Phi, psi and omega in degrees: 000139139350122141309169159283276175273064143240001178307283172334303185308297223282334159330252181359316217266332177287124165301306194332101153000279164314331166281318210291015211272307174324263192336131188223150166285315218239177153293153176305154189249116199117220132153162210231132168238127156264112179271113183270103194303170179265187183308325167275046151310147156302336158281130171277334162277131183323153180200139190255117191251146172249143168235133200231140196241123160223165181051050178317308193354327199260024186214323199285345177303301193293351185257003142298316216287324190287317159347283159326320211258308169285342152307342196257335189237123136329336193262332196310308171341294178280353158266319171283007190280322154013282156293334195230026204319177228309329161333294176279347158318306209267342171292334168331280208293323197297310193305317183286337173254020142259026182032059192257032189332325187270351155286284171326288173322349169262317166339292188290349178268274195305319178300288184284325199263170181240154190311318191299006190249001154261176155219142201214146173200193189241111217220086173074058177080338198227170176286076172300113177240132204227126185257022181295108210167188154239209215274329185280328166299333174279336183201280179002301205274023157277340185238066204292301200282036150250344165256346176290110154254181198195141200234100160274152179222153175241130157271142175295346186234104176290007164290323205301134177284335157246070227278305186278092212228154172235121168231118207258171132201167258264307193227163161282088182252112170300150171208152202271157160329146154270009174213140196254108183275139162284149194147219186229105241258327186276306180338306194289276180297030176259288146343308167283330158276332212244000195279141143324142166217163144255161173201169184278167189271144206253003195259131200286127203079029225223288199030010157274176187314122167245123150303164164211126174258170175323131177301130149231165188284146192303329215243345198107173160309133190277163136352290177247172193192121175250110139291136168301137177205034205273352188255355194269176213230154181268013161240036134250022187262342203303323173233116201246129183289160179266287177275152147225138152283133199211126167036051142086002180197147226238000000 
């Protein structure tokens, strides 16, 4: 039997319409677990518990996606367990190339999420946990120490009461231009977080120069990188780059 990605590979690689069908970007969206309690059930009779999953939506993208990245570069499995470590990698990838999808997604809630980012209750005998949110409350903002970076600056004016300041943050949030210049419009806002800059100093009564040094990520460059892009319009999106230059790496 087929992995899931070599399911993919082999989708892709057919042109034929009809082979490709198969190939989906996200997980089927929900899913249903069944638990069978053990021997201290209160009951001696076996009982069957359901765990019924909605509104997956805000996670089966992303959890291709992740999929996808580690099947695909042989060194990623080992460098991201760094982050998410090796236990849930390689339980990750089993579950995902035996298409067990409704596990995974219990992998990551319970493993990754925090309750509060669910709602979850007891509904006819079975447990309902509802993912209702979007990508970034659901799966992003899990992977914060994977994405976190920091940027320092010096003001020209050593009076200045904040002379030295650090600014870290969480995600990579990217913001569209306020005027669509021509070139490659994500590039350009990539740049403006992560390139040195000068600018006037925002501390009142102060107005001299604040230096800015490059943003670098708190951990090294991560594998991967998700952008925030939640303020851009789909027609600045018209064009998505093959490379980004990013922190010093491609």
């Amino acid at each position: 039997m087929k992995t899931l990605f070599e399911e993919i590979k082999a989708s892709i690689k057919n042109n034929a319409d009809h082979d490709r069908s198969f190939w989906r970007p996200v997980l089927p969206w929900g899913g249903v677990f069944t638990i069978k309690a053990g021997r201290k059930a209160v009951s001696c009779t076996p009982l069957y518990v359901e765990i019924k999953l909605k509104n997956t939506c805000t996670i089966d993208g992303f959890l291709m996606l992740l999929y996808v990245i580690l099947r695909e570069n042989e060194n990623f499995p080992r460098e991201l367990s760094h982050y998410l470590g090796r236990e849930f990698v390689d339980c990750f990838l089993q579950l995902m190339d035996s298409y067990n999808f409704t596990s995974v997604k219990l992998l990551w809630i319970w493993d990754k999420m925090e309750k509060r980012q669910y709602r979850s209750g007891i509904h006819k005998a079975s447990l309902e946990i509802d993912l209702f949110g979007n990508e970034h409350e659901n799966f992003t903002r899990n992977l914060e120490h994977l994405m976190a970076t920091i940027q320092e600056s010096y003001c020209s004016n050593s009076q200045c009461p904040t002379r030295f300041q650090e600014k870290h943050m969480q995600t990579v949030l990217i913001n569209p231009p306020h005027e669509i210049p021509h070139g490659d419009l994500i590039q350009m806002a990539v740049d403006e977080l992560f390139c040195s800059k000068f600018e006037l100093c925002e501390e009142v009564g102060c107005g001299c120069l604040r230096e800015y040094s490059a943003r670098i990520f708190c951990h090294g460059p991560p594998p991967f990188v998700i952008l925030n892009m939640e303020q851009w319009k789909s027609e600045e999106l018209a064009y998505v780059p093959y490379y980004l230059d990013l922190s010093e790496q491609k």
